Short mmCIF file of C-alpha atoms and ligand atoms in Angstrom, two decimals:
data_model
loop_
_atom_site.label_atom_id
_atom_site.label_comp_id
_atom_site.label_asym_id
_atom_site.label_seq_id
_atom_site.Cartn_x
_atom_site.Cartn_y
_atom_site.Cartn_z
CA UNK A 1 8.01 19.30 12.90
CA UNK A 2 6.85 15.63 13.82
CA UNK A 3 8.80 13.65 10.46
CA UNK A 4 10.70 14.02 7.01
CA UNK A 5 9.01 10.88 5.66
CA UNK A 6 6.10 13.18 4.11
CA UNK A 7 6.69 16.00 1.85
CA UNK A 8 4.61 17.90 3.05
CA UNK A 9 6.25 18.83 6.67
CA UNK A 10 9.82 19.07 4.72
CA UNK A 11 7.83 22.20 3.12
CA UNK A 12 6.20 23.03 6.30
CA UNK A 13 9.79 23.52 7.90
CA UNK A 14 11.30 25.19 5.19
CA UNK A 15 8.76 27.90 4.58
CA UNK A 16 8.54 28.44 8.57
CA UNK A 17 12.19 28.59 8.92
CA UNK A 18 12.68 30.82 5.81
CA UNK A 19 9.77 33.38 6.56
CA UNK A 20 11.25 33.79 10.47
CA UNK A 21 14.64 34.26 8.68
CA UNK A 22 13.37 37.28 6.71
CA UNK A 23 11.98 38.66 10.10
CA UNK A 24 15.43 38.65 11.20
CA UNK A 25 15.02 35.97 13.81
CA UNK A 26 17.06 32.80 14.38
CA UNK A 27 15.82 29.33 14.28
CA UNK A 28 16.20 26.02 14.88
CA UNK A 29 13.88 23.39 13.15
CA UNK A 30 14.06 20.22 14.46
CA UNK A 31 12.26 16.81 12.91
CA UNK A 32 11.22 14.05 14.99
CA UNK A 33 11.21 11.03 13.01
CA UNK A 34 7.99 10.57 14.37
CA UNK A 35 8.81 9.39 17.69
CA UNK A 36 7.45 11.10 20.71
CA UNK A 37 10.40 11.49 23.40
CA UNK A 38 12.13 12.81 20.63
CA UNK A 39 9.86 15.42 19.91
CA UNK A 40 9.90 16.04 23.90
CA UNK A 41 13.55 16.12 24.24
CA UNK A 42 14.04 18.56 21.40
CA UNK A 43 11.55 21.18 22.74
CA UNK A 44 13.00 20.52 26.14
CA UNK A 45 16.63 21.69 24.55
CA UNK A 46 14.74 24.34 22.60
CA UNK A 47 13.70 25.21 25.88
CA UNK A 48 16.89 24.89 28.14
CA UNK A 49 18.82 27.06 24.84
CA UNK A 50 17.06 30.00 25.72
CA UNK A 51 14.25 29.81 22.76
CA UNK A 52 11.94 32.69 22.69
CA UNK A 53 8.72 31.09 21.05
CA UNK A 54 7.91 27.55 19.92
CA UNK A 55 6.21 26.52 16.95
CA UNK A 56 5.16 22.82 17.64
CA UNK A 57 3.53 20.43 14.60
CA UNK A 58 2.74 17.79 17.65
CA UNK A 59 3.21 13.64 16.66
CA UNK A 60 0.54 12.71 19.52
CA UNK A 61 -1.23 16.08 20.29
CA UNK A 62 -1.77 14.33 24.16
CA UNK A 63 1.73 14.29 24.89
CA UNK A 64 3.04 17.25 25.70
CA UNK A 65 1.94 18.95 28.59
CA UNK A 66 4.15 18.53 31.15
CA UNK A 67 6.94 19.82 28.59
CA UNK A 68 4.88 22.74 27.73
CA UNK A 69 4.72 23.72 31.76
CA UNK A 70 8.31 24.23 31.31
CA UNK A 71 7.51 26.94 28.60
CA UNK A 72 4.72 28.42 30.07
CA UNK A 73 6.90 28.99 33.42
CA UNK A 74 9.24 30.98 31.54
CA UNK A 75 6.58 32.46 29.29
CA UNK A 76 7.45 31.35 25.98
CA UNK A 77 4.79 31.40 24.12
CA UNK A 78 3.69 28.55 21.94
CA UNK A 79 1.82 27.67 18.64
CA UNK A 80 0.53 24.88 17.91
CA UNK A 81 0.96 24.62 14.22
CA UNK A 82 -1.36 22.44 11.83
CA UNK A 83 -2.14 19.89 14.67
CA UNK A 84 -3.68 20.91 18.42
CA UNK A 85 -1.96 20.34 21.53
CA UNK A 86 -4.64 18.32 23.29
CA UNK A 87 -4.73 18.33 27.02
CA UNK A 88 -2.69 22.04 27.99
CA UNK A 89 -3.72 25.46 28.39
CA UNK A 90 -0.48 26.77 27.72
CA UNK A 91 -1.01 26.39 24.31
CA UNK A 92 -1.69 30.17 23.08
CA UNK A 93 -2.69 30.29 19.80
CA UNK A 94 -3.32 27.50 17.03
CA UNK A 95 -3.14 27.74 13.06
CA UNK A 96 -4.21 25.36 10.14
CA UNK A 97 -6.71 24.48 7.64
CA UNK A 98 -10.68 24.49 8.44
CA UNK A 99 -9.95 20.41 8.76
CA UNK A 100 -13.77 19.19 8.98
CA UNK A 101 -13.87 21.23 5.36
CA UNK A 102 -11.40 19.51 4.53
CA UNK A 103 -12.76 16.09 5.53
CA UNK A 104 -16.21 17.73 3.51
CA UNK A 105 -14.04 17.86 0.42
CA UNK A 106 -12.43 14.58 0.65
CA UNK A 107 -16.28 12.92 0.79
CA UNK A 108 -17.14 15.04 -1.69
CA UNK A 109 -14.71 14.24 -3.91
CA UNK A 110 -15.32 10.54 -3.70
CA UNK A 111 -19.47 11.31 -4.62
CA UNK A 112 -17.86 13.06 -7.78
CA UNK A 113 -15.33 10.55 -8.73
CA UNK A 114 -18.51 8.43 -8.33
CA UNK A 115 -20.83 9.81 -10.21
CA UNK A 116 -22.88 10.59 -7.47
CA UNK A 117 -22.81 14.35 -7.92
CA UNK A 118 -21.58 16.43 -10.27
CA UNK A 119 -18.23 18.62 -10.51
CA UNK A 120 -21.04 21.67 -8.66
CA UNK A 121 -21.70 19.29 -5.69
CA UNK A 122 -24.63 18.59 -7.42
CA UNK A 123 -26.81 14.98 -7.05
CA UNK A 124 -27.15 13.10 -10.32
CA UNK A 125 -29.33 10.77 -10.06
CA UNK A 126 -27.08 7.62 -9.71
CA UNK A 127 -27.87 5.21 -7.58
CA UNK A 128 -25.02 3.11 -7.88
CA UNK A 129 -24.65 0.85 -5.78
CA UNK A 130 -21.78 1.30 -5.07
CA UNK A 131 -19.30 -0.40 -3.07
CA UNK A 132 -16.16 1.78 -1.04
CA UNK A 133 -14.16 1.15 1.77
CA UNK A 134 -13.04 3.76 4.17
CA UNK A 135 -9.85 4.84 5.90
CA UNK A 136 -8.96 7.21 8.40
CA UNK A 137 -5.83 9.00 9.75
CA UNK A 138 -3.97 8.50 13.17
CA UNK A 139 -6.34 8.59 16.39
CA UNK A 140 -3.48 10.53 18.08
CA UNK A 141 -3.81 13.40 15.54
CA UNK A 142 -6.47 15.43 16.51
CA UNK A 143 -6.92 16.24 12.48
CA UNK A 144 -7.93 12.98 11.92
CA UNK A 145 -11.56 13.15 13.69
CA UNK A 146 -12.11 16.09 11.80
CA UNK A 147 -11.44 14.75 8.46
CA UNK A 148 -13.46 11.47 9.41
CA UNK A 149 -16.00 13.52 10.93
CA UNK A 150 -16.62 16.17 7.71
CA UNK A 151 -16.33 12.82 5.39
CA UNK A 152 -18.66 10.83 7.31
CA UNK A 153 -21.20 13.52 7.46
CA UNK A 154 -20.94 13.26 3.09
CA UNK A 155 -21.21 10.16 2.35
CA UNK A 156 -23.60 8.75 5.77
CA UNK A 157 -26.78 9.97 3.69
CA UNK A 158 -25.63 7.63 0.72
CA UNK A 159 -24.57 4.64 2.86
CA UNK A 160 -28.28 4.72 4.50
CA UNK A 161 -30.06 5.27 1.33
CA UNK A 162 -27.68 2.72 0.14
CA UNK A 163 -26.15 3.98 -2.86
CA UNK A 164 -22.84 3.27 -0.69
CA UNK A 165 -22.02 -0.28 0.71
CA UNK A 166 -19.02 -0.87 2.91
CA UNK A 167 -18.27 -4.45 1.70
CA UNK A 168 -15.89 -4.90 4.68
CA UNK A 169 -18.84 -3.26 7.16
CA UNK A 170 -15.38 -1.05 9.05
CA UNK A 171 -17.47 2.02 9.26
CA UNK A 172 -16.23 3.02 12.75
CA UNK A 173 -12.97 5.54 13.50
CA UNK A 174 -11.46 2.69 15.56
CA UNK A 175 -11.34 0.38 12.52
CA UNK A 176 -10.29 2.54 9.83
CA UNK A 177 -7.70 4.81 11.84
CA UNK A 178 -3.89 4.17 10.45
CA UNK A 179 -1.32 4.77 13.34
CA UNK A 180 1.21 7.54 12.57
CA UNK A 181 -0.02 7.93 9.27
CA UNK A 182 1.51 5.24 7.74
CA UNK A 183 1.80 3.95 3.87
CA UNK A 184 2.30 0.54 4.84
CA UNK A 185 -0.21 -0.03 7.41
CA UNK A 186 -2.37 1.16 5.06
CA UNK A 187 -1.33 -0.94 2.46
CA UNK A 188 -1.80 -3.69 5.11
CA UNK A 189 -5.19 -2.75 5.96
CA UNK A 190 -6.50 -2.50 2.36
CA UNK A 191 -5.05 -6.07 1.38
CA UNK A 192 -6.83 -7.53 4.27
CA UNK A 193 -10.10 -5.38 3.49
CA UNK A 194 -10.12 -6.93 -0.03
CA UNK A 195 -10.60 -10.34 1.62
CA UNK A 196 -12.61 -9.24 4.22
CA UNK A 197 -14.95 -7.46 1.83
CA UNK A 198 -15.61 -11.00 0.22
CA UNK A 199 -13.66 -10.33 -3.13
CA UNK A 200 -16.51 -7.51 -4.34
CA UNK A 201 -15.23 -5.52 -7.02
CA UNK A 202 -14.69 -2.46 -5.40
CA UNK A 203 -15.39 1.19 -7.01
CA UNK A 204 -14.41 3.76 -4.42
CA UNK A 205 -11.57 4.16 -1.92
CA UNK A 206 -11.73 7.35 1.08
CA UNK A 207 -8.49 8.00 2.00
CA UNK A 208 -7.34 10.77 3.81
CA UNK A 209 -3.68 11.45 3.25
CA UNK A 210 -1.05 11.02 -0.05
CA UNK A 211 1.21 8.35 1.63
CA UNK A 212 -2.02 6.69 2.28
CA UNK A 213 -3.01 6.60 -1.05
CA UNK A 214 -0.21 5.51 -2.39
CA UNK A 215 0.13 2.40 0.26
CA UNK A 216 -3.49 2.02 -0.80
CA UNK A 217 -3.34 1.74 -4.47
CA UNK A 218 -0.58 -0.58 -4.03
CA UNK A 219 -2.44 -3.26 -2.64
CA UNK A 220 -5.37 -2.61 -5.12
CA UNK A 221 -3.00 -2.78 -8.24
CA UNK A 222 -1.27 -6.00 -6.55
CA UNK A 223 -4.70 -6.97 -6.55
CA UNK A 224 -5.38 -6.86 -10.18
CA UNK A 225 -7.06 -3.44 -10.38
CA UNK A 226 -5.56 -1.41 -13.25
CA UNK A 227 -6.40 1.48 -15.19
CA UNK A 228 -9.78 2.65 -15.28
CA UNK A 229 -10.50 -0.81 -13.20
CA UNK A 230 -9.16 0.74 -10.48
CA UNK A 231 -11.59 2.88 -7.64
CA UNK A 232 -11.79 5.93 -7.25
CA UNK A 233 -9.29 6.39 -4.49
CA UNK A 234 -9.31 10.50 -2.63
CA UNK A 235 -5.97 11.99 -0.57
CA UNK A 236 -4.53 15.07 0.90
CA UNK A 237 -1.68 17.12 1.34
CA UNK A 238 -1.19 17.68 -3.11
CA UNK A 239 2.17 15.40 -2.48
CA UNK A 240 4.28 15.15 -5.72
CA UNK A 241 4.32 11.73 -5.82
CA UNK A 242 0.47 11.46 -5.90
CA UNK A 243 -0.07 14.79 -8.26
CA UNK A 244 1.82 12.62 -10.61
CA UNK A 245 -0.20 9.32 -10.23
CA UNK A 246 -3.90 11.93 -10.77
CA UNK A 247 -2.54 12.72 -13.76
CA UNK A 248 -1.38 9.65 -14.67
CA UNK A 249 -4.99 8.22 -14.14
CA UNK A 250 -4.26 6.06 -10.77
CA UNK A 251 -5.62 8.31 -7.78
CA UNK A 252 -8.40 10.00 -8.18
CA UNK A 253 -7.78 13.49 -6.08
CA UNK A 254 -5.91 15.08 -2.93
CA UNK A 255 -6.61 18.15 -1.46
CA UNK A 256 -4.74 21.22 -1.53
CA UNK A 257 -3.38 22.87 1.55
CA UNK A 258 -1.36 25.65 0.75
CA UNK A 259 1.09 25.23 3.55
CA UNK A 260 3.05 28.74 2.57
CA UNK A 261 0.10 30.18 3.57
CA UNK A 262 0.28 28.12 7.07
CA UNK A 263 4.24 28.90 7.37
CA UNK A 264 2.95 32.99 6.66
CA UNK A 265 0.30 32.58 9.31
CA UNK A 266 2.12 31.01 12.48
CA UNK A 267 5.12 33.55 11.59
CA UNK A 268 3.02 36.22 11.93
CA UNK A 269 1.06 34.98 15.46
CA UNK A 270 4.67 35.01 16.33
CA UNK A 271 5.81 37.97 15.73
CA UNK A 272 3.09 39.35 16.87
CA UNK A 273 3.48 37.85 20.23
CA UNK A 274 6.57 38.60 20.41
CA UNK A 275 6.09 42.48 19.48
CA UNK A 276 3.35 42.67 22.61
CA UNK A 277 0.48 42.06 20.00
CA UNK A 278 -2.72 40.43 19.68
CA UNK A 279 -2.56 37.67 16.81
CA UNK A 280 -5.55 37.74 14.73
CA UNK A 281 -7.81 34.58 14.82
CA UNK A 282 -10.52 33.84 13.00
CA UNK A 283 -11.93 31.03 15.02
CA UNK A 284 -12.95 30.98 18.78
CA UNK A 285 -14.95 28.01 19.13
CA UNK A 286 -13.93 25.28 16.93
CA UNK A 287 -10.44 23.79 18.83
CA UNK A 288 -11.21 22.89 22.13
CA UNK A 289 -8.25 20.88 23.75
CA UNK A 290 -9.52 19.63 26.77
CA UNK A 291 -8.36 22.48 28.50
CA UNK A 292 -9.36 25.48 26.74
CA UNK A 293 -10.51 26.76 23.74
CA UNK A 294 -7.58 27.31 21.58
CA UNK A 295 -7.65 30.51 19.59
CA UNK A 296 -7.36 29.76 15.87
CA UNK A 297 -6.87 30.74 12.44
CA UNK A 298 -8.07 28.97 9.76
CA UNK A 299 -7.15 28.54 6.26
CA UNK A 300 -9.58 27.29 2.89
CA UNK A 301 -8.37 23.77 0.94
CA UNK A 302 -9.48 22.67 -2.47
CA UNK A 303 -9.84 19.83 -4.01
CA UNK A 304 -7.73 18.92 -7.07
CA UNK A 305 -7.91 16.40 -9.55
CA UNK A 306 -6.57 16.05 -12.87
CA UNK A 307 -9.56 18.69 -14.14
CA UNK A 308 -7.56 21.97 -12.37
CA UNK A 309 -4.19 20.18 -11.32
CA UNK A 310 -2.73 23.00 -13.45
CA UNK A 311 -4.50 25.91 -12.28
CA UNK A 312 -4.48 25.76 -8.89
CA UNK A 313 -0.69 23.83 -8.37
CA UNK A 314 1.42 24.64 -11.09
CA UNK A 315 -0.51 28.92 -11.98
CA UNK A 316 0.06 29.69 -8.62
CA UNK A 317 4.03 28.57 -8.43
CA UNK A 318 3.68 26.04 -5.41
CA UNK A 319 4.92 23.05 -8.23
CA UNK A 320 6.96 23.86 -11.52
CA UNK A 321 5.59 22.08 -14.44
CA UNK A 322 8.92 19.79 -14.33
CA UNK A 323 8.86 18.67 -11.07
CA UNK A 324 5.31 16.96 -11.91
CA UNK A 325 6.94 15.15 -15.40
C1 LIG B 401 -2.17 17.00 8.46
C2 LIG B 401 -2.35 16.46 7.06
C3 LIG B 401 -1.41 15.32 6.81
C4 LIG B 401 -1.40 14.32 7.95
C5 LIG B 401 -0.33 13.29 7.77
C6 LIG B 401 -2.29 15.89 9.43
O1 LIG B 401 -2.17 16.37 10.72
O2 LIG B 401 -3.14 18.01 8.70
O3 LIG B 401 -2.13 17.49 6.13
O4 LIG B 401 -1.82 14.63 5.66
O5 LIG B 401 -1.24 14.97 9.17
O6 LIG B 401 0.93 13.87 7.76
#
């Protein structure tokens, strides 16, 4: 798993580790703080101990192919698990979330925070304008081209038609990407946006991640935007930190990703593998790394804001109601 700084991975682990465990098999989850020869050295130990399948959540999906040779000599099979493995054909078999959907949902869930269209998906009529400024994830996750890309395809009718206005004018990747993800950077970027973007009052945030977010509204609410002031500012990943700040009126939504469901899936492809079995994939043409097409299976995200927070997090036991207090 590539860090313990997000939530989300710490669950990713811990379901992985505990559904193998029920199988019977051993394992050993490592983190990698997020630091690339780390990540190699571990699954070169994994390796070297005698480890039977890997399960890698990659930190720069380009960077591990020479590693992976080692595997692939000694036929271990390996997942690539939420993020692809860019650049090797030893990767067998790949699990996550349909991640252009979710960059769909993240767009659409600004245009509803909006106004733009209703809870259905919906136009309303309003014109707005309205002015947003985008963000993007890191360029060495192959995730984050997929979310930009399914976001971008959203909103681009409204920024022609100009219901949308980029007051910074950052509409490309390059300029809204966020290195490794991070809080601060983002925080960075959105304090120097607010200058950039000539000091317009700003009504919409797309943000693609929790920590994001959270670095995000930061900067806006050091800026002097509180309340119902403040944009209307999107995530992902359902973190606990930023279900709490929907419902406390500050971000506007994340998106679900059931990751239990993930942990469930790669499991299986393993076991599978390991029994002589074909995994089942649902996907055969989406996750090409550069090498080959990666055989997938995909899994549905929702959006959530404060509207269904309770239905779809705390009814189906992924939070209890007091960890969101
Ligand atoms: C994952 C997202 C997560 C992001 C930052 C992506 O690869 O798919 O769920 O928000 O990494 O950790």
């Amino acid at each position: 798993m590539p860090t313990q700084q997000s939530e989300r991975w710490i669950a990713d682990g811990a379901n992985v580790e505990a559904e193998l465990k029920e199988l019977g098999y051993k394992v050993d989850l490592q983190y990698a703080n997020d630091d690339i020869p780390t990540q190699v050295s571990q699954i070169e130990n994994m390796i070297n101990g005698g480890v039977e399948a890997l399960i890698v959540a990659s930190i720069d999906g380009t960077t591990l192919t020479s590693v992976l040779e080692t595997a692939e000599a000694q036929d271990i099979p390996v997942i690539a698990y939420d993020r692809l493995i860019n650049g090797s054909d030893t990767v067998d078999y790949y699990t996550t979330f349909d991640n252009y959907q979710v960059g769909v949902q993240q767009g659409t869930s600004l245009l509803i925070g909006l106004g733009v269209l209703d809870e259905n998906g919906e136009e309303t009529g309003e014109k707005g304008p309205f002015n947003v400024e985008l963000f993007a994830g890191s360029p060495d996750d192959n995730n984050a081209t997929f979310f930009w890309n399914g976001a971008m395809d959203t909103l681009q009718p409204y920024l022609d038609s100009g219901v949308l206005n980029v007051p910074s004018g950052q509409t490309e990747f390059e300029q809204a990407a966020i290195l490794r993800w991070l809080p601060d950077t983002a925080q960075d970027r959105m304090e120097d946006l607010l200058t950039v973007g000539g000091g317009k009052k700003l009504d919409g945030v797309l943000s693609p991640y929790d920590g994001l977010s959270i670095g995000i509204i930061s900067a806006l609410t050091s800026a002097g935007y509180s309340g119902d002031k403040l944009p209307v500012v999107t995530g992902q990943d359902a973190e606990v930190g930023s279900v709490k700040s929907i419902i406390d009126g500050e971000q506007y939504s994340t998106i679900f990703k059931d990751v239990r469901k993930l942990g469930e899936r790669a499991v299986i492809m393993v076991d599978d593998l390991l029994k002589g079995e074909e995994p089942e994939v649902n996907d055969t043409e989406t996750y090409d790394n550069g090498e080959k097409v990666v055989p997938s299976y995909l899994l549905e995200s929702e959006i959530v804001t404060v509207d269904n927070y309770e239905k779809v997090l705390v009814d189906s036991g992924y939070y209890e109601p007091k960890e969101l207090k």
